[in-house]
Every structure is written in C-alpha cells, then in structure tokens.
PDB file of C-alpha atoms and ligand atoms in Angstrom:
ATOM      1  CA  UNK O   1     -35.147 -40.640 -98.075  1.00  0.00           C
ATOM      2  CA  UNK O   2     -37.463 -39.095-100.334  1.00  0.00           C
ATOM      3  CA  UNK O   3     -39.726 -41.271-102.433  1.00  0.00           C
ATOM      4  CA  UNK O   4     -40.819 -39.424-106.002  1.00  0.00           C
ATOM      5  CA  UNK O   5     -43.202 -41.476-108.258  1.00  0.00           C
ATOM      6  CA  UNK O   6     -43.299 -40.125-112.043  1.00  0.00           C
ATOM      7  CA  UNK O   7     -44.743 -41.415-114.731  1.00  0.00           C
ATOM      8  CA  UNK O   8     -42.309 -43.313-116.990  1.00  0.00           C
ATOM      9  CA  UNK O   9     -38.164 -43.668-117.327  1.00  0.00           C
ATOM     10  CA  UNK O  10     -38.413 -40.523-119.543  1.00  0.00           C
ATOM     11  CA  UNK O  11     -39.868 -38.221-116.787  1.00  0.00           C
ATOM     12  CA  UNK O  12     -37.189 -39.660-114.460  1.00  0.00           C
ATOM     13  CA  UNK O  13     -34.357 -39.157-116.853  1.00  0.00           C
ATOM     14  CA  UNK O  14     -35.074 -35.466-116.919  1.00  0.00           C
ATOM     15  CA  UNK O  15     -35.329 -35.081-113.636  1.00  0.00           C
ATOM     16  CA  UNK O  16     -32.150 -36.655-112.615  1.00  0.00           C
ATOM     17  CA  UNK O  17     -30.327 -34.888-115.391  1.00  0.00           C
ATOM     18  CA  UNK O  18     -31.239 -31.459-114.563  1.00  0.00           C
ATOM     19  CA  UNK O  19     -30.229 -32.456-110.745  1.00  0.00           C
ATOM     20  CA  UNK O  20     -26.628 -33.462-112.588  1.00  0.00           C
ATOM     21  CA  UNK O  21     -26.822 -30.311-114.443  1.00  0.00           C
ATOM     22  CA  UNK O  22     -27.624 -27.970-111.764  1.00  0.00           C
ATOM     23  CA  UNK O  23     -25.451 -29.508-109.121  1.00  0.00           C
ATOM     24  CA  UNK O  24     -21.991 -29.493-112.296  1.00  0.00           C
ATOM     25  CA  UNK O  25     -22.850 -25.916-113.048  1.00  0.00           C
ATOM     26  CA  UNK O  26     -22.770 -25.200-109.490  1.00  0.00           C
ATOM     27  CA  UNK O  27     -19.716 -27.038-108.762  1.00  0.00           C
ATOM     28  CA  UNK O  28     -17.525 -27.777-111.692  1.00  0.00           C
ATOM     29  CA  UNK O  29     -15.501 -29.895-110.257  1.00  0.00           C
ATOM     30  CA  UNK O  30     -18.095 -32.276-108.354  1.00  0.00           C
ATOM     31  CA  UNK O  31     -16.720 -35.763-107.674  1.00  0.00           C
ATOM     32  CA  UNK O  32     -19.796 -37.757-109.451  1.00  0.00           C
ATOM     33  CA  UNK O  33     -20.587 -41.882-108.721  1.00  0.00           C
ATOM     34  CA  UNK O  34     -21.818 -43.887-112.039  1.00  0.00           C
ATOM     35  CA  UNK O  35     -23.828 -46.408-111.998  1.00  0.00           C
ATOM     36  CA  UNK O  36     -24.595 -49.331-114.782  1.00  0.00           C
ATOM     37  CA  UNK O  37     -26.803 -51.041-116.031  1.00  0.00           C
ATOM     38  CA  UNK O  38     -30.310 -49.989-117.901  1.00  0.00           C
ATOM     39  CA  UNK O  39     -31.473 -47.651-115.184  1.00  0.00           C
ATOM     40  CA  UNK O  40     -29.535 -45.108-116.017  1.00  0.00           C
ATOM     41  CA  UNK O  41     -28.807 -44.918-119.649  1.00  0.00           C
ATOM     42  CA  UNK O  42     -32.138 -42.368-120.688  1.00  0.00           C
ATOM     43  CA  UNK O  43     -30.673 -40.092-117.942  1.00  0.00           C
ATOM     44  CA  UNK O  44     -27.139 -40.443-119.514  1.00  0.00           C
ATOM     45  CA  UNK O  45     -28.685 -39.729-122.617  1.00  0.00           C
ATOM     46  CA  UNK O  46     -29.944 -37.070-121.416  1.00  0.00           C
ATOM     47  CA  UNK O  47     -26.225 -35.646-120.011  1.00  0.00           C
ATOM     48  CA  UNK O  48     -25.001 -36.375-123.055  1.00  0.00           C
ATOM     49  CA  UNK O  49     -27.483 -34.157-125.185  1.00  0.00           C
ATOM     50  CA  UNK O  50     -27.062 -31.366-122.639  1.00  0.00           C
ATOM     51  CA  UNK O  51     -23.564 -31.312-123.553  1.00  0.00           C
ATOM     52  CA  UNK O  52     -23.879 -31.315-127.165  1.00  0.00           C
ATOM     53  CA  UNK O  53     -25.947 -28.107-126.572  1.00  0.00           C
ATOM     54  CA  UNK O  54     -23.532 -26.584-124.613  1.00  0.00           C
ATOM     55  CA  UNK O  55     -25.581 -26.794-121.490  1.00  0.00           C
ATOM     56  CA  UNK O  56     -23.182 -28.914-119.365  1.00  0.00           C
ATOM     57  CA  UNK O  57     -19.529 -29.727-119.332  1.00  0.00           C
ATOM     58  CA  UNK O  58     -17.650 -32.818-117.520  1.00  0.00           C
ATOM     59  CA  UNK O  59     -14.357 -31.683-117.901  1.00  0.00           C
ATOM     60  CA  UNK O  60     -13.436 -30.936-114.426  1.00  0.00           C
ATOM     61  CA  UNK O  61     -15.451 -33.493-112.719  1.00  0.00           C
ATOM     62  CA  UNK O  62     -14.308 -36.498-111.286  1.00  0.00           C
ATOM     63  CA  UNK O  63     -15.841 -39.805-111.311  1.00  0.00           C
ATOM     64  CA  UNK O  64     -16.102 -43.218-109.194  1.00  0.00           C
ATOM     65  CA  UNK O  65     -18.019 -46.131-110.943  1.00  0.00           C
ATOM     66  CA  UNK O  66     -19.896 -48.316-108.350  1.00  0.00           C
ATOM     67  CA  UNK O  67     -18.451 -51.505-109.280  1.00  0.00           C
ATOM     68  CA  UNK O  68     -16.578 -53.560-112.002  1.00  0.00           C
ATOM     69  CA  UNK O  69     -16.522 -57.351-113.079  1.00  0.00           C
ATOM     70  CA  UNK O  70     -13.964 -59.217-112.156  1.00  0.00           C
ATOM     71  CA  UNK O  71     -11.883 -61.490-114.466  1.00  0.00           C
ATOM     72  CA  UNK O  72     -12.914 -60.025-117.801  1.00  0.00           C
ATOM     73  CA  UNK O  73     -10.574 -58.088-119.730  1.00  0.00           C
ATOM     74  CA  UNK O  74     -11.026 -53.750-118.781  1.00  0.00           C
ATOM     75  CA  UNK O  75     -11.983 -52.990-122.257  1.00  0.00           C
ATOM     76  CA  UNK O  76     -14.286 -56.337-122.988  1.00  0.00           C
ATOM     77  CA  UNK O  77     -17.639 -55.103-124.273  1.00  0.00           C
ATOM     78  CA  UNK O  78     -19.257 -56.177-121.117  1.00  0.00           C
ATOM     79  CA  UNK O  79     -17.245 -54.325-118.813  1.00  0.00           C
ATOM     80  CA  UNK O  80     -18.202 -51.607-116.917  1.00  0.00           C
ATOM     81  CA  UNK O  81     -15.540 -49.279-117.998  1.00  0.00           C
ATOM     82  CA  UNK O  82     -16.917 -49.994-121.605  1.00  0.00           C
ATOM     83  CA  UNK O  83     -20.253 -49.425-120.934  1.00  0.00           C
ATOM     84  CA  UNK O  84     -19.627 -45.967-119.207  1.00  0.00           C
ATOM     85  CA  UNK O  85     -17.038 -44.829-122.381  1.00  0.00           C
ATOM     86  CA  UNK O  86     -19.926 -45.781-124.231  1.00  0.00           C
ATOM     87  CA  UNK O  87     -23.076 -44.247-122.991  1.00  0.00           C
ATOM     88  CA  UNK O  88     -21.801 -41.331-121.379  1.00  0.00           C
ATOM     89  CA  UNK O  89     -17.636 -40.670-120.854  1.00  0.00           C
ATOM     90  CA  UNK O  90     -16.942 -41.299-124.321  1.00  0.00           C
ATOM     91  CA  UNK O  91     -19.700 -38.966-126.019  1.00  0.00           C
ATOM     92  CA  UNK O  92     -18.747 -35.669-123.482  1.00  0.00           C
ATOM     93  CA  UNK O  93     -15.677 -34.214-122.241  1.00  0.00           C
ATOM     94  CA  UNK O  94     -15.367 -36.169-119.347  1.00  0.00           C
ATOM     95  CA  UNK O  95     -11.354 -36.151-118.823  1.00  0.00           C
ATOM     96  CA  UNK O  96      -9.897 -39.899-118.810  1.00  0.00           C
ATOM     97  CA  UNK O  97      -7.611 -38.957-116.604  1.00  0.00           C
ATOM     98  CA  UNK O  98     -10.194 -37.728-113.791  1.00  0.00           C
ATOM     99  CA  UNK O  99     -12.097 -41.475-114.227  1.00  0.00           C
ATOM    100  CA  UNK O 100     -11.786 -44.243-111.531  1.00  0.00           C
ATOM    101  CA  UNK O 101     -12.978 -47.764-111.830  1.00  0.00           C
ATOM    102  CA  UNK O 102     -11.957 -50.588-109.590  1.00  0.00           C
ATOM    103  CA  UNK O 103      -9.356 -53.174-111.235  1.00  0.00           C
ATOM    104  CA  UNK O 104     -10.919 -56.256-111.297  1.00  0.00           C
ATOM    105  CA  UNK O 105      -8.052 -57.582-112.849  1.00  0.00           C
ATOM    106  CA  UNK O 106      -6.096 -56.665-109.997  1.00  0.00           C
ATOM    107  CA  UNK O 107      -3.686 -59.278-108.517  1.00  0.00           C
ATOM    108  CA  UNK O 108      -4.759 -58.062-104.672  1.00  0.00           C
ATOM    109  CA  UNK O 109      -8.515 -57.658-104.498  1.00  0.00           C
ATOM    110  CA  UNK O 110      -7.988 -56.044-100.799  1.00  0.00           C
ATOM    111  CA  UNK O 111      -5.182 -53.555-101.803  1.00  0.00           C
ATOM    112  CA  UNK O 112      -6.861 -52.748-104.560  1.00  0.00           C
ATOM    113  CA  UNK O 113     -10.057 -51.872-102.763  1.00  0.00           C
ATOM    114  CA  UNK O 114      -8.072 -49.962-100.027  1.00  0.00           C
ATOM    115  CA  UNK O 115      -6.650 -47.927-102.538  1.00  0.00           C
ATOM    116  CA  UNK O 116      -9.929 -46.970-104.014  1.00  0.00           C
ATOM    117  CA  UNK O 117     -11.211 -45.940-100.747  1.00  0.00           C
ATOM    118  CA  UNK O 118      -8.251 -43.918-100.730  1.00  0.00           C
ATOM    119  CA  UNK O 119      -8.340 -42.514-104.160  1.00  0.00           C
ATOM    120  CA  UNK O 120     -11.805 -41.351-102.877  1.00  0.00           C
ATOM    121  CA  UNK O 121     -11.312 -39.842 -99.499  1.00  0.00           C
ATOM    122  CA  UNK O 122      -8.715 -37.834-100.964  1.00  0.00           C
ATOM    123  CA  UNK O 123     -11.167 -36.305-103.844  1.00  0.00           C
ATOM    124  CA  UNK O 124     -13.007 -35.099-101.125  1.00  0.00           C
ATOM    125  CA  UNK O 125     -15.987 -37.863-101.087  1.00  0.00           C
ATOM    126  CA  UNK O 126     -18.543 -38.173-103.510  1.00  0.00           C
ATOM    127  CA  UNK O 127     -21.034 -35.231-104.118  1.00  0.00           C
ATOM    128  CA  UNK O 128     -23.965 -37.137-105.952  1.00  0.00           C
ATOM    129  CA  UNK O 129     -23.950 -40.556-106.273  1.00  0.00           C
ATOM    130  CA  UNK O 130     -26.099 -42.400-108.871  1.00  0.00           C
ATOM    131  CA  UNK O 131     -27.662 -45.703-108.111  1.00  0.00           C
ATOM    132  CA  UNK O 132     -30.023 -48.697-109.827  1.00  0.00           C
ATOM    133  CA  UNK O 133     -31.441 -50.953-107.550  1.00  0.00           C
ATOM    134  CA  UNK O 134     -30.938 -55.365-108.249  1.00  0.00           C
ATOM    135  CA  UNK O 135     -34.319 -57.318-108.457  1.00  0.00           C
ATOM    136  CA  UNK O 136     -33.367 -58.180-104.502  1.00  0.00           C
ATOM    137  CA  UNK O 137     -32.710 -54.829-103.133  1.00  0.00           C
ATOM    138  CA  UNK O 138     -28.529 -55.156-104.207  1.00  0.00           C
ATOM    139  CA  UNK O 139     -27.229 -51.387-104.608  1.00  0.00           C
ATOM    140  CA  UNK O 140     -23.894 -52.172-106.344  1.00  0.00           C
ATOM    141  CA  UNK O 141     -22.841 -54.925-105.764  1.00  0.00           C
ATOM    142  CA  UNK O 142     -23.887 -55.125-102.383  1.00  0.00           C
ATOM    143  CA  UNK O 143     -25.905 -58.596-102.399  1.00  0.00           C
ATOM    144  CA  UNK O 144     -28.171 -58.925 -99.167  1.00  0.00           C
ATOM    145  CA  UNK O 145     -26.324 -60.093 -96.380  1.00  0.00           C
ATOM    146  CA  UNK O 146     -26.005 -59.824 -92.667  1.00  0.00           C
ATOM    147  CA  UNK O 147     -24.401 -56.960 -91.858  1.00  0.00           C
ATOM    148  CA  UNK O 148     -24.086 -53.768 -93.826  1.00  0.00           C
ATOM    149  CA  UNK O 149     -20.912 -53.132 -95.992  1.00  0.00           C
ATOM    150  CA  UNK O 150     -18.648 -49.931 -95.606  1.00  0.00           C
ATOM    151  CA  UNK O 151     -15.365 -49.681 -97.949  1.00  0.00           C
ATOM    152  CA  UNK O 152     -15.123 -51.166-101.283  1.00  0.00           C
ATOM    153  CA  UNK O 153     -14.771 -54.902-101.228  1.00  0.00           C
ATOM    154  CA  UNK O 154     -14.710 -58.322-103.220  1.00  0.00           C
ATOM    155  CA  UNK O 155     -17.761 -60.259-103.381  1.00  0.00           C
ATOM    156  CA  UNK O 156     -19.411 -63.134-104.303  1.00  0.00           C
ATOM    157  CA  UNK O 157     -22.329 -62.422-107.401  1.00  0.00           C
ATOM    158  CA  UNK O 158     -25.466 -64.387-106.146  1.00  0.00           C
ATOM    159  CA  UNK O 159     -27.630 -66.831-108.485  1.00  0.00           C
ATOM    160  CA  UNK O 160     -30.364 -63.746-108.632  1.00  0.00           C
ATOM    161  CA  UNK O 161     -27.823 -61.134-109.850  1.00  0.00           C
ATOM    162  CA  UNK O 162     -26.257 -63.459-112.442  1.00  0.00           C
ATOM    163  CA  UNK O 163     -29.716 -64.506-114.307  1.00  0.00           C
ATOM    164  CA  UNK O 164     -30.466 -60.539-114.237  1.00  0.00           C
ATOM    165  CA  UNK O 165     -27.198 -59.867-115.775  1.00  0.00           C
ATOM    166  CA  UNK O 166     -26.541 -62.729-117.997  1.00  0.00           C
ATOM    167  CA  UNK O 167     -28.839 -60.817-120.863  1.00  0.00           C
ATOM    168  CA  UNK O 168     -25.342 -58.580-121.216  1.00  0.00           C
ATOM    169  CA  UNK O 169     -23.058 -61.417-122.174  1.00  0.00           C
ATOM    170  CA  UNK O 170     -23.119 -63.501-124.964  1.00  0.00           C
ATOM    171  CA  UNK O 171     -22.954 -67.077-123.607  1.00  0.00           C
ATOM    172  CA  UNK O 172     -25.064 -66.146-120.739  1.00  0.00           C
ATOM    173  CA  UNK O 173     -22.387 -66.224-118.125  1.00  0.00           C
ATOM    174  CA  UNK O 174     -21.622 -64.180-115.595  1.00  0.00           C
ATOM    175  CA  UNK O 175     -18.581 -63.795-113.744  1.00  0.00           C
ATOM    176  CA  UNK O 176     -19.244 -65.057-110.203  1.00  0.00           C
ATOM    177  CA  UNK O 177     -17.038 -62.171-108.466  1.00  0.00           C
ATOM    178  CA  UNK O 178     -16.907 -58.650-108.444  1.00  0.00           C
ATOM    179  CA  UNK O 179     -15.441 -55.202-107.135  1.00  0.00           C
ATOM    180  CA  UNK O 180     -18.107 -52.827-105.241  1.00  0.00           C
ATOM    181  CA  UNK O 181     -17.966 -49.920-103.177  1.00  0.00           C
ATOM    182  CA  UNK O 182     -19.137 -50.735-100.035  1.00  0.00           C
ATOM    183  CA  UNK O 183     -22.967 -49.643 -98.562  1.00  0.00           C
ATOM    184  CA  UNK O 184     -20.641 -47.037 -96.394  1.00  0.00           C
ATOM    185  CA  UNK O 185     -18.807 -45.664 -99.298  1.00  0.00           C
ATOM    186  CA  UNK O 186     -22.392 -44.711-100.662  1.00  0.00           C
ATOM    187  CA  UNK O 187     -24.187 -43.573 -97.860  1.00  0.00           C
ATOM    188  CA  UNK O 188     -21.169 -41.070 -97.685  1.00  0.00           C
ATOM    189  CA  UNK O 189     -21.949 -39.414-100.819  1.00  0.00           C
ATOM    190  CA  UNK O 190     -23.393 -36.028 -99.696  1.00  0.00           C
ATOM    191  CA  UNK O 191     -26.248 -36.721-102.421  1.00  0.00           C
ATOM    192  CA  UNK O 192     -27.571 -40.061-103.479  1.00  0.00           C
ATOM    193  CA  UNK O 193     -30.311 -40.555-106.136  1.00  0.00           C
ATOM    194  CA  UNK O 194     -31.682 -44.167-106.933  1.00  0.00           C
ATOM    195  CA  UNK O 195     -33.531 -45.022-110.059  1.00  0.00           C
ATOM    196  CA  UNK O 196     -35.763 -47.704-110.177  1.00  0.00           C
ATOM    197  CA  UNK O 197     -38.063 -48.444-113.862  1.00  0.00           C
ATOM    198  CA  UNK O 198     -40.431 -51.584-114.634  1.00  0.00           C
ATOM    199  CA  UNK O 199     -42.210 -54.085-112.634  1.00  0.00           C
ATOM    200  CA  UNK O 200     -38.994 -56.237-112.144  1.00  0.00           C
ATOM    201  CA  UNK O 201     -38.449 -53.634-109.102  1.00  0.00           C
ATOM    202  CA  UNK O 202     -41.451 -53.206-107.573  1.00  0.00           C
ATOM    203  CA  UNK O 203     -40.657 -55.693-104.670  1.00  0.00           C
ATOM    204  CA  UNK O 204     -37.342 -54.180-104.324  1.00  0.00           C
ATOM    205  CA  UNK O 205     -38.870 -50.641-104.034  1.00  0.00           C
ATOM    206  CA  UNK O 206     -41.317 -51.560-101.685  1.00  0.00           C
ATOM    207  CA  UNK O 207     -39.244 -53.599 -99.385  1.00  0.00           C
ATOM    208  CA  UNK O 208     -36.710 -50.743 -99.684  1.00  0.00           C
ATOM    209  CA  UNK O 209     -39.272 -47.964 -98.750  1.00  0.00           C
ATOM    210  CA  UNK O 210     -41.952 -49.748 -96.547  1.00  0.00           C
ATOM    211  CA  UNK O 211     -39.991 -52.868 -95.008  1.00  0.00           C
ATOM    212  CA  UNK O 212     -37.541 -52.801 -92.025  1.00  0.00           C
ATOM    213  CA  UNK O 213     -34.456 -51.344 -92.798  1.00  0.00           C
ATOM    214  CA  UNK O 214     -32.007 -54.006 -93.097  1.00  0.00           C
ATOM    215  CA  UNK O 215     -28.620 -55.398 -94.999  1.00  0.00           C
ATOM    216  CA  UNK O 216     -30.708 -58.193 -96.854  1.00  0.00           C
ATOM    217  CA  UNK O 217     -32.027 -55.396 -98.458  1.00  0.00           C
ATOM    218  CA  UNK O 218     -29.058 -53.148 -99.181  1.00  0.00           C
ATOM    219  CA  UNK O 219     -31.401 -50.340-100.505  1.00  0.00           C
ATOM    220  CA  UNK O 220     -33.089 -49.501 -97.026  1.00  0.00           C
ATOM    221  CA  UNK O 221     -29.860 -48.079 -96.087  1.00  0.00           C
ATOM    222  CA  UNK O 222     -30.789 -44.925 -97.924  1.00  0.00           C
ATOM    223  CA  UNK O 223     -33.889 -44.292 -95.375  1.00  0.00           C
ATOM    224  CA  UNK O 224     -31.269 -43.118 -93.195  1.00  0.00           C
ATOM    225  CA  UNK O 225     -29.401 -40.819 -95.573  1.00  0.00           C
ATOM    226  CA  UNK O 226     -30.401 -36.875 -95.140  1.00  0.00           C
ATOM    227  CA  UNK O 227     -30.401 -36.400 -98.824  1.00  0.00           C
ATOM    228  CA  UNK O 228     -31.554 -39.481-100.583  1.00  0.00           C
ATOM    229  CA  UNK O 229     -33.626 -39.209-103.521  1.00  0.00           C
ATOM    230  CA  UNK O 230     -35.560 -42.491-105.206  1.00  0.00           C
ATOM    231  CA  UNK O 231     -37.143 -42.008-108.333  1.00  0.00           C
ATOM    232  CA  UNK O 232     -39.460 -44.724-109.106  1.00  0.00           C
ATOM    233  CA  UNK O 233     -41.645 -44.696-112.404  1.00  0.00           C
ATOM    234  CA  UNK O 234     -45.446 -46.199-112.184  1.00  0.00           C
ATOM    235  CA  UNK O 235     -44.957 -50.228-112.464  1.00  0.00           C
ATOM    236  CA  UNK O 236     -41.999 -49.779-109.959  1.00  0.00           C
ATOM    237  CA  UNK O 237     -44.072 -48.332-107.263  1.00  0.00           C
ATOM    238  CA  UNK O 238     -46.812 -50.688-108.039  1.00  0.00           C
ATOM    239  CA  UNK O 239     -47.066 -52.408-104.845  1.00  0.00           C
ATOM    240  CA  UNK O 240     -46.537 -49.061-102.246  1.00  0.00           C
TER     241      UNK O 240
HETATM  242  C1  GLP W   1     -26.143 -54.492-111.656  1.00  0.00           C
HETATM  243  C2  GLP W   1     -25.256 -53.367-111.177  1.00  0.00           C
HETATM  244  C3  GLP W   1     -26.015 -52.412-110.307  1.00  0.00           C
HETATM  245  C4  GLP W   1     -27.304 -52.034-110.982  1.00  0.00           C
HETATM  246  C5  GLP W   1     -28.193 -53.252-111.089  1.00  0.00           C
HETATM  247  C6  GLP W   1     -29.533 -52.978-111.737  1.00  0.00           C
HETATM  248  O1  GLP W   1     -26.093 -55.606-110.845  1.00  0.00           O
HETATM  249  N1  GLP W   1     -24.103 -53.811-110.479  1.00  0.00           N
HETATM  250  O2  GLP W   1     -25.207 -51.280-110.043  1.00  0.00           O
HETATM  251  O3  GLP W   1     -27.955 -51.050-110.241  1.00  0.00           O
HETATM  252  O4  GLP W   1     -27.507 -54.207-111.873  1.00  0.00           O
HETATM  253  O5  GLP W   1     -29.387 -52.979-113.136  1.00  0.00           O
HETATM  254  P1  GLP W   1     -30.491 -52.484-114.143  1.00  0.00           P
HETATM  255  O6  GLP W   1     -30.486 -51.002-114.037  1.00  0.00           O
HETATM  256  O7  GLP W   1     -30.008 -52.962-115.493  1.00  0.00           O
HETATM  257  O8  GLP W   1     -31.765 -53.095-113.752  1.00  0.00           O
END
C-alpha cells in the first residue's frame, strides 16, 4: 500500500481522476468499481468535466458499485444507484447497459450475491477499484468483524455506520441491512485507490496504515495489496 498525503480533497480529486483518465484511455473498456458517499464526488466531478471536454469517454467501460441499501426502492433518492446516475453515470456516456449494482430488493440475498460475483468474474475482474473509508475502518460495507470477507454478501449496518449515514435520509433512518462486495472481491481488483478527506478519518487512516492488519479494521487489508493507493488530505493524516 502506498500512503500519499496532499493537501486538500481538491488535490486528491485530480489526482485520482487523471489515474481514471489515464488508465480509460489506456484501456477503453476497463471494468471500473464506484464507490459512494462524499469521498468521491470532487473526483467524479472531476470525470465528469473531463468528459465534457472531450478528454475521457465511459462508453465502453463497465462498472460494479461497492454496495447498495437494502429495502429502499432502486430509484429512491437515497439509493446508491441514484446517487451514481447523479454525480457521475448520468452526466457522461457511461452505457446503462454496462452498469451493475447489487439488488437489494432482491427476494434471495445469497443468489443474488452469487450472481454478482459471477457477473464479475466473467468481466474479467475489476481493473481499478475506488474506495472511501467508514469512521471505523468499514470499506463498503464491510463493518469490522472477525474474519475477513471474500464474495459479496448481506450484512448487518452497525450503530456507527447508521449515525454517519443518517445525514442522507430525511427522517434520519437508515436501513439496518445492506448488499457489499466482499473484502476479497476488492482486494482482487488489479488497482485499488482509497480516499480518505477531514478529521472524521484520521483514526481510521491511522489504524489502517500504522495498526495491525486486521478484519476489525477492514481497511488494513489493502497493506497487503501490490497496487494499493490511499490518498489522504492533511486533517485525515493528522494523527500518522
Ligand atoms: C458508506 C459507504 C462506503 C463509503 C463510506 C464513507 O458507508 N458504504 O462505501 O466509503 O460510507 O462515506 P463518506 O465518503 O461519505 O465519508
């Protein structure tokens, strides 16, 4: 894992976009993991503004999000699949058809998960995959836990994750499952880059980078990944 500490979200956003950039015009057709969240939305911005130059097309990439909610309707407001046709499918040329999301409205969490796995063995595994890190070290929606995760699963949203994410839903509740790929589906990816902005994260980064690497902190994983990058701005690195 390689630790870079730049200045603010901006500086991070351009760097991970021109990593995007290069590695599309490289490979056209690059299978691509999304993440949510705030993290990534300057670097998203970024995409999108590359495209609008002309700099950068999506049309023959595939893409895998991370994880979805479970129980709220595909195309409610606080749904993953929203938020990605919103910041970033939905503003390039990114082909709907080349898009996967796990169902969380499926009616078999485990088949449905298999099948994912599936869909992305047979895309030929994920060439960069884009990560946020939770306030306790959670990369998807891989909550700390005792052993390390592999294929996409169901799981269980803790109290922590909930608070964090309650700001994106109008009554403040969360729902208490979700759908994530597993820890195994993104230590796969032949490229990972994590972004982690503000002081929220700066126990998360540091127990990620510095601590032992362990499954209650899903993020020290990526220590043993040949090509993971972390991009962490000033507050958080603040206690490395
Ligand atoms: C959510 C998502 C994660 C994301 C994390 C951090 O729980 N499932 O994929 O990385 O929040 O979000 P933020 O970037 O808003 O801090």
């Amino acid at each position: 894992m390689d630790l870079k500490v730049l200045e603010d979200a901006g500086q991070i956003a351009q760097a991970v976009s021109q990593i995007i950039i290069e590695g599309v015009s490289k490979k056209s057709n690059s299978v691509l993991g999304f993440a949510t969240g705030a993290s990534p939305v300057p670097t998203y911005e970024l995409l999108v503004r590359a495209y609008k130059r002309g700099e950068l097309s999506l049309k023959d990439v595939t893409t895998f999000n991370l994880d979805e909610y479970c129980g709220i309707p595909a195309d409610a407001p606080q749904s993953y699949r929203s938020f990605m046709f919103e910041n970033l499918f939905g503003l390039t040329d990114v082909d709907p058809e080349k898009v996967n999301f796990l169902n969380g409205n499926a009616p078999d969490y485990e088949a449905e998960c298999l099948d994912y796995e599936g869909k992305i063995v047979r895309a030929g595994g994920i060439d960069i995959q884009l990560l946020g890190v939770g306030t306790n070290g959670h990369i998807g929606f891989n909550e700390p836990s005792d052993f390390f995760t592999d294929i996409p699963f169901a799981v269980t949203l803790t109290e922590s994750t909930k608070r964090s994410n309650s700001k994106y839903f109008p009554d403040g509740r969360v729902p208490d499952y979700a759908l994530t790929m597993g820890v195994g589906d993104i230590m796969r990816a032949r490229k990972i880059i994590l972004i982690a902005t503000g002081e929220s994260k700066k126990n998360a980064v540091k127990t990620m980078a510095e601590g032992i690497i362990t499954p209650q902190c899903p993020a020290s994983a990526l220590r043993l990944h040949p090509d993971a990058l972390v991009f962490a701005d000033r507050d958080a690195a603040s206690l490395l």
